[in-house]
Amino acid sequence: MTKLGWGILTVILVVMGLFLSMLSFSSAPEGGFRDRVRRALPSFARPSPGILAMPVAGVARDAVTDTWGDARGGGTRGHHGTDIMAPRGTPVVAAADGIVEKLFQSGLGGTTIYVRSADGRWIHYYAHLAGYVPGLHEGQVVKTGEQIAYVGDTGDAGAGNYHLHFGVQRMHGGEGWWQGEDVNPYPLLAGTAAHR
């Protein structure tokens, strides 16, 4: 190899070394270049929240069907969640430990709760609720299985169509409760999610 060839190879190796040194996957706070690189990785390379607790009391995992991507709004949009049918007033429980980030009233979701996971990487979204448990408030720490609300038909669920719309969003550094990347919650509820 010529001196020029060795020089080019050296420059390439130095640049690659510098790039790889920035890809530390330590517990350092997310943000900046490292966070942009993590977001650019394919989703299969990112950790999943694991198997979640069933968010509706008394509903078996095998009773839930995968409604991800089903047509909604007269076919104008796809469904970004899993609908769990249950009678009105059935307890809704936290699917995982977290912090109540937002209690919100929306046109589509009706009475909703956004719970951010303890590590900040996931939002669990509960919609069409009949109401919250007394005293539930933003900033409250909730534990897996703790009751947080009741099944209802608020928002665009349709009168008498009682169910919980449960959604999961992958969060990136600095994103607000409304900005996550939707992830199909069905495998996480059905017990078929890969442990990562």
GROMACS .gro file of C-alpha atoms in nm:
model
  196
    1MET     CA    1   0.000   0.000   0.000
    2THR     CA    2   0.124   0.352  -0.076
    3LYS     CA    3   0.174   0.629   0.176
    4LEU     CA    4  -0.140   0.796   0.043
    5GLY     CA    5  -0.339   0.473   0.096
    6TRP     CA    6  -0.210   0.438   0.453
    7GLY     CA    7  -0.296   0.805   0.518
    8ILE     CA    8  -0.653   0.763   0.395
    9LEU     CA    9  -0.696   0.443   0.598
   10THR     CA   10  -0.565   0.619   0.911
   11VAL     CA   11  -0.808   0.910   0.864
   12ILE     CA   12  -1.101   0.667   0.817
   13LEU     CA   13  -1.007   0.472   1.131
   14VAL     CA   14  -0.969   0.789   1.338
   15VAL     CA   15  -1.308   0.922   1.221
   16MET     CA   16  -1.473   0.584   1.295
   17GLY     CA   17  -1.309   0.577   1.638
   18LEU     CA   18  -1.437   0.925   1.719
   19PHE     CA   19  -1.787   0.833   1.600
   20LEU     CA   20  -1.796   0.512   1.804
   21SER     CA   21  -1.668   0.691   2.113
   22MET     CA   22  -1.980   0.911   2.100
   23LEU     CA   23  -2.211   0.609   2.102
   24SER     CA   24  -2.180   0.531   2.469
   25PHE     CA   25  -2.493   0.358   2.595
   26SER     CA   26  -2.429   0.453   2.954
   27SER     CA   27  -2.686   0.591   3.193
   28ALA     CA   28  -2.594   0.948   3.102
   29PRO     CA   29  -2.892   1.178   3.044
   30GLU     CA   30  -3.043   1.156   2.698
   31GLY     CA   31  -3.015   1.444   2.458
   32GLY     CA   32  -2.802   1.585   2.184
   33PHE     CA   33  -2.607   1.371   1.944
   34ARG     CA   34  -2.634   1.041   2.135
   35ASP     CA   35  -3.012   1.066   2.151
   36ARG     CA   36  -3.037   1.141   1.777
   37VAL     CA   37  -2.826   0.832   1.704
   38ARG     CA   38  -3.044   0.613   1.927
   39ARG     CA   39  -3.358   0.739   1.752
   40ALA     CA   40  -3.203   0.663   1.414
   41LEU     CA   41  -3.146   0.298   1.506
   42PRO     CA   42  -3.411   0.053   1.388
   43SER     CA   43  -3.684  -0.005   1.648
   44PHE     CA   44  -3.580  -0.370   1.693
   45ALA     CA   45  -3.251  -0.245   1.836
   46ARG     CA   46  -3.423  -0.038   2.102
   47PRO     CA   47  -3.538  -0.182   2.434
   48SER     CA   48  -3.905  -0.259   2.485
   49PRO     CA   49  -4.093  -0.201   2.808
   50GLY     CA   50  -4.134  -0.579   2.851
   51ILE     CA   51  -4.457  -0.754   2.939
   52LEU     CA   52  -4.710  -0.517   3.095
   53ALA     CA   53  -4.978  -0.590   3.352
   54MET     CA   54  -5.330  -0.611   3.211
   55PRO     CA   55  -5.469  -0.257   3.262
   56VAL     CA   56  -5.832  -0.367   3.307
   57ALA     CA   57  -5.913  -0.566   3.620
   58GLY     CA   58  -6.047  -0.915   3.558
   59VAL     CA   59  -5.960  -0.930   3.186
   60ALA     CA   60  -5.745  -1.226   3.084
   61ARG     CA   61  -5.457  -1.178   2.842
   62ASP     CA   62  -5.611  -1.419   2.590
   63ALA     CA   63  -5.935  -1.216   2.586
   64VAL     CA   64  -5.758  -0.921   2.421
   65THR     CA   65  -5.738  -0.894   2.044
   66ASP     CA   66  -5.492  -0.698   1.833
   67THR     CA   67  -5.675  -0.392   1.699
   68TRP     CA   68  -5.357  -0.206   1.596
   69GLY     CA   69  -5.394  -0.039   1.256
   70ASP     CA   70  -5.771  -0.100   1.229
   71ALA     CA   71  -5.951   0.179   1.043
   72ARG     CA   72  -6.088   0.462   1.256
   73GLY     CA   73  -6.256   0.792   1.174
   74GLY     CA   74  -6.433   0.650   0.869
   75GLY     CA   75  -6.104   0.513   0.739
   76THR     CA   76  -5.914   0.843   0.774
   77ARG     CA   77  -5.667   0.708   1.029
   78GLY     CA   78  -5.534   0.386   1.176
   79HIS     CA   79  -5.590   0.272   1.533
   80HIS     CA   80  -5.283   0.330   1.751
   81GLY     CA   81  -5.368   0.120   2.052
   82THR     CA   82  -5.545  -0.186   2.184
   83ASP     CA   83  -5.911  -0.174   2.282
   84ILE     CA   84  -5.997  -0.380   2.589
   85MET     CA   85  -6.369  -0.437   2.625
   86ALA     CA   86  -6.519  -0.436   2.976
   87PRO     CA   87  -6.836  -0.321   3.151
   88ARG     CA   88  -6.871   0.044   3.249
   89GLY     CA   89  -6.700   0.119   3.579
   90THR     CA   90  -6.457  -0.176   3.566
   91PRO     CA   91  -6.134  -0.074   3.746
   92VAL     CA   92  -5.849   0.045   3.525
   93VAL     CA   93  -5.508  -0.022   3.680
   94ALA     CA   94  -5.153   0.092   3.606
   95ALA     CA   95  -4.992  -0.143   3.353
   96ALA     CA   96  -4.647  -0.058   3.496
   97ASP     CA   97  -4.484   0.159   3.760
   98GLY     CA   98  -4.470   0.525   3.666
   99ILE     CA   99  -4.568   0.885   3.729
  100VAL     CA  100  -4.899   1.039   3.624
  101GLU     CA  101  -4.776   1.298   3.379
  102LYS     CA  102  -5.105   1.432   3.245
  103LEU     CA  103  -5.478   1.409   3.316
  104PHE     CA  104  -5.645   1.531   2.999
  105GLN     CA  105  -5.985   1.574   2.834
  106SER     CA  106  -5.969   1.526   2.456
  107GLY     CA  107  -6.222   1.505   2.176
  108LEU     CA  108  -6.109   1.161   2.058
  109GLY     CA  109  -5.987   1.001   2.380
  110GLY     CA  110  -6.234   1.164   2.618
  111THR     CA  111  -6.114   1.136   2.976
  112THR     CA  112  -5.749   1.024   2.955
  113ILE     CA  113  -5.440   0.955   3.164
  114TYR     CA  114  -5.078   0.965   3.050
  115VAL     CA  115  -4.838   0.775   3.279
  116ARG     CA  116  -4.464   0.802   3.212
  117SER     CA  117  -4.255   0.498   3.305
  118ALA     CA  118  -4.008   0.532   3.590
  119ASP     CA  119  -3.715   0.537   3.344
  120GLY     CA  120  -3.883   0.808   3.133
  121ARG     CA  121  -3.871   0.604   2.810
  122TRP     CA  122  -4.239   0.509   2.778
  123ILE     CA  123  -4.582   0.667   2.808
  124HIS     CA  124  -4.879   0.445   2.887
  125TYR     CA  125  -5.201   0.603   2.762
  126TYR     CA  126  -5.545   0.521   2.904
  127ALA     CA  127  -5.849   0.663   2.720
  128HIS     CA  128  -6.232   0.664   2.712
  129LEU     CA  129  -6.237   0.656   3.091
  130ALA     CA  130  -6.556   0.706   3.294
  131GLY     CA  131  -6.345   0.891   3.551
  132TYR     CA  132  -6.036   0.887   3.769
  133VAL     CA  133  -6.005   0.731   4.114
  134PRO     CA  134  -6.059   0.997   4.381
  135GLY     CA  135  -5.745   1.196   4.451
  136LEU     CA  136  -5.552   1.095   4.137
  137HIS     CA  137  -5.329   1.387   4.037
  138GLU     CA  138  -5.048   1.482   3.803
  139GLY     CA  139  -4.709   1.400   3.951
  140GLN     CA  140  -4.846   1.105   4.149
  141VAL     CA  141  -4.634   0.789   4.157
  142VAL     CA  142  -4.835   0.478   4.069
  143LYS     CA  143  -4.738   0.114   4.106
  144THR     CA  144  -4.819  -0.175   3.873
  145GLY     CA  145  -5.173  -0.295   3.943
  146GLU     CA  146  -5.277   0.017   4.136
  147GLN     CA  147  -5.624   0.137   4.039
  148ILE     CA  148  -5.618   0.471   3.860
  149ALA     CA  149  -5.955   0.500   3.680
  150TYR     CA  150  -6.273   0.331   3.554
  151VAL     CA  151  -6.370   0.196   3.210
  152GLY     CA  152  -6.605   0.426   3.022
  153ASP     CA  153  -6.720   0.546   2.680
  154THR     CA  154  -6.603   0.909   2.672
  155GLY     CA  155  -6.458   1.081   2.366
  156ASP     CA  156  -6.532   0.918   2.033
  157ALA     CA  157  -6.586   0.568   2.180
  158GLY     CA  158  -6.958   0.590   2.113
  159ALA     CA  159  -7.234   0.577   2.372
  160GLY     CA  160  -7.244   0.236   2.539
  161ASN     CA  161  -6.923   0.114   2.370
  162TYR     CA  162  -6.746   0.065   2.703
  163HIS     CA  163  -6.378  -0.014   2.674
  164LEU     CA  164  -6.031   0.104   2.759
  165HIS     CA  165  -5.821   0.228   2.471
  166PHE     CA  166  -5.466   0.148   2.586
  167GLY     CA  167  -5.170   0.296   2.404
  168VAL     CA  168  -4.793   0.289   2.441
  169GLN     CA  169  -4.552   0.551   2.314
  170ARG     CA  170  -4.173   0.529   2.301
  171MET     CA  171  -4.030   0.856   2.432
  172HIS     CA  172  -3.707   1.025   2.330
  173GLY     CA  173  -3.511   1.270   2.542
  174GLY     CA  174  -3.700   1.589   2.623
  175GLU     CA  175  -4.029   1.492   2.457
  176GLY     CA  176  -4.358   1.595   2.614
  177TRP     CA  177  -4.642   1.355   2.696
  178TRP     CA  178  -4.806   1.421   2.358
  179GLN     CA  179  -4.497   1.364   2.140
  180GLY     CA  180  -4.411   0.995   2.167
  181GLU     CA  181  -4.371   0.738   1.891
  182ASP     CA  182  -4.670   0.499   1.890
  183VAL     CA  183  -4.588   0.134   1.953
  184ASN     CA  184  -4.831  -0.157   1.921
  185PRO     CA  185  -4.921  -0.247   2.283
  186TYR     CA  186  -5.080  -0.581   2.195
  187PRO     CA  187  -4.764  -0.796   2.222
  188LEU     CA  188  -4.685  -0.629   2.555
  189LEU     CA  189  -5.030  -0.716   2.687
  190ALA     CA  190  -5.068  -1.059   2.530
  191GLY     CA  191  -4.739  -1.175   2.677
  192THR     CA  192  -4.564  -1.222   2.343
  193ALA     CA  193  -4.317  -0.931   2.363
  194ALA     CA  194  -3.951  -1.020   2.344
  195HIS     CA  195  -3.754  -0.948   2.660
  196ARG     CA  196  -3.473  -0.705   2.577
   0.00000   0.00000   0.00000
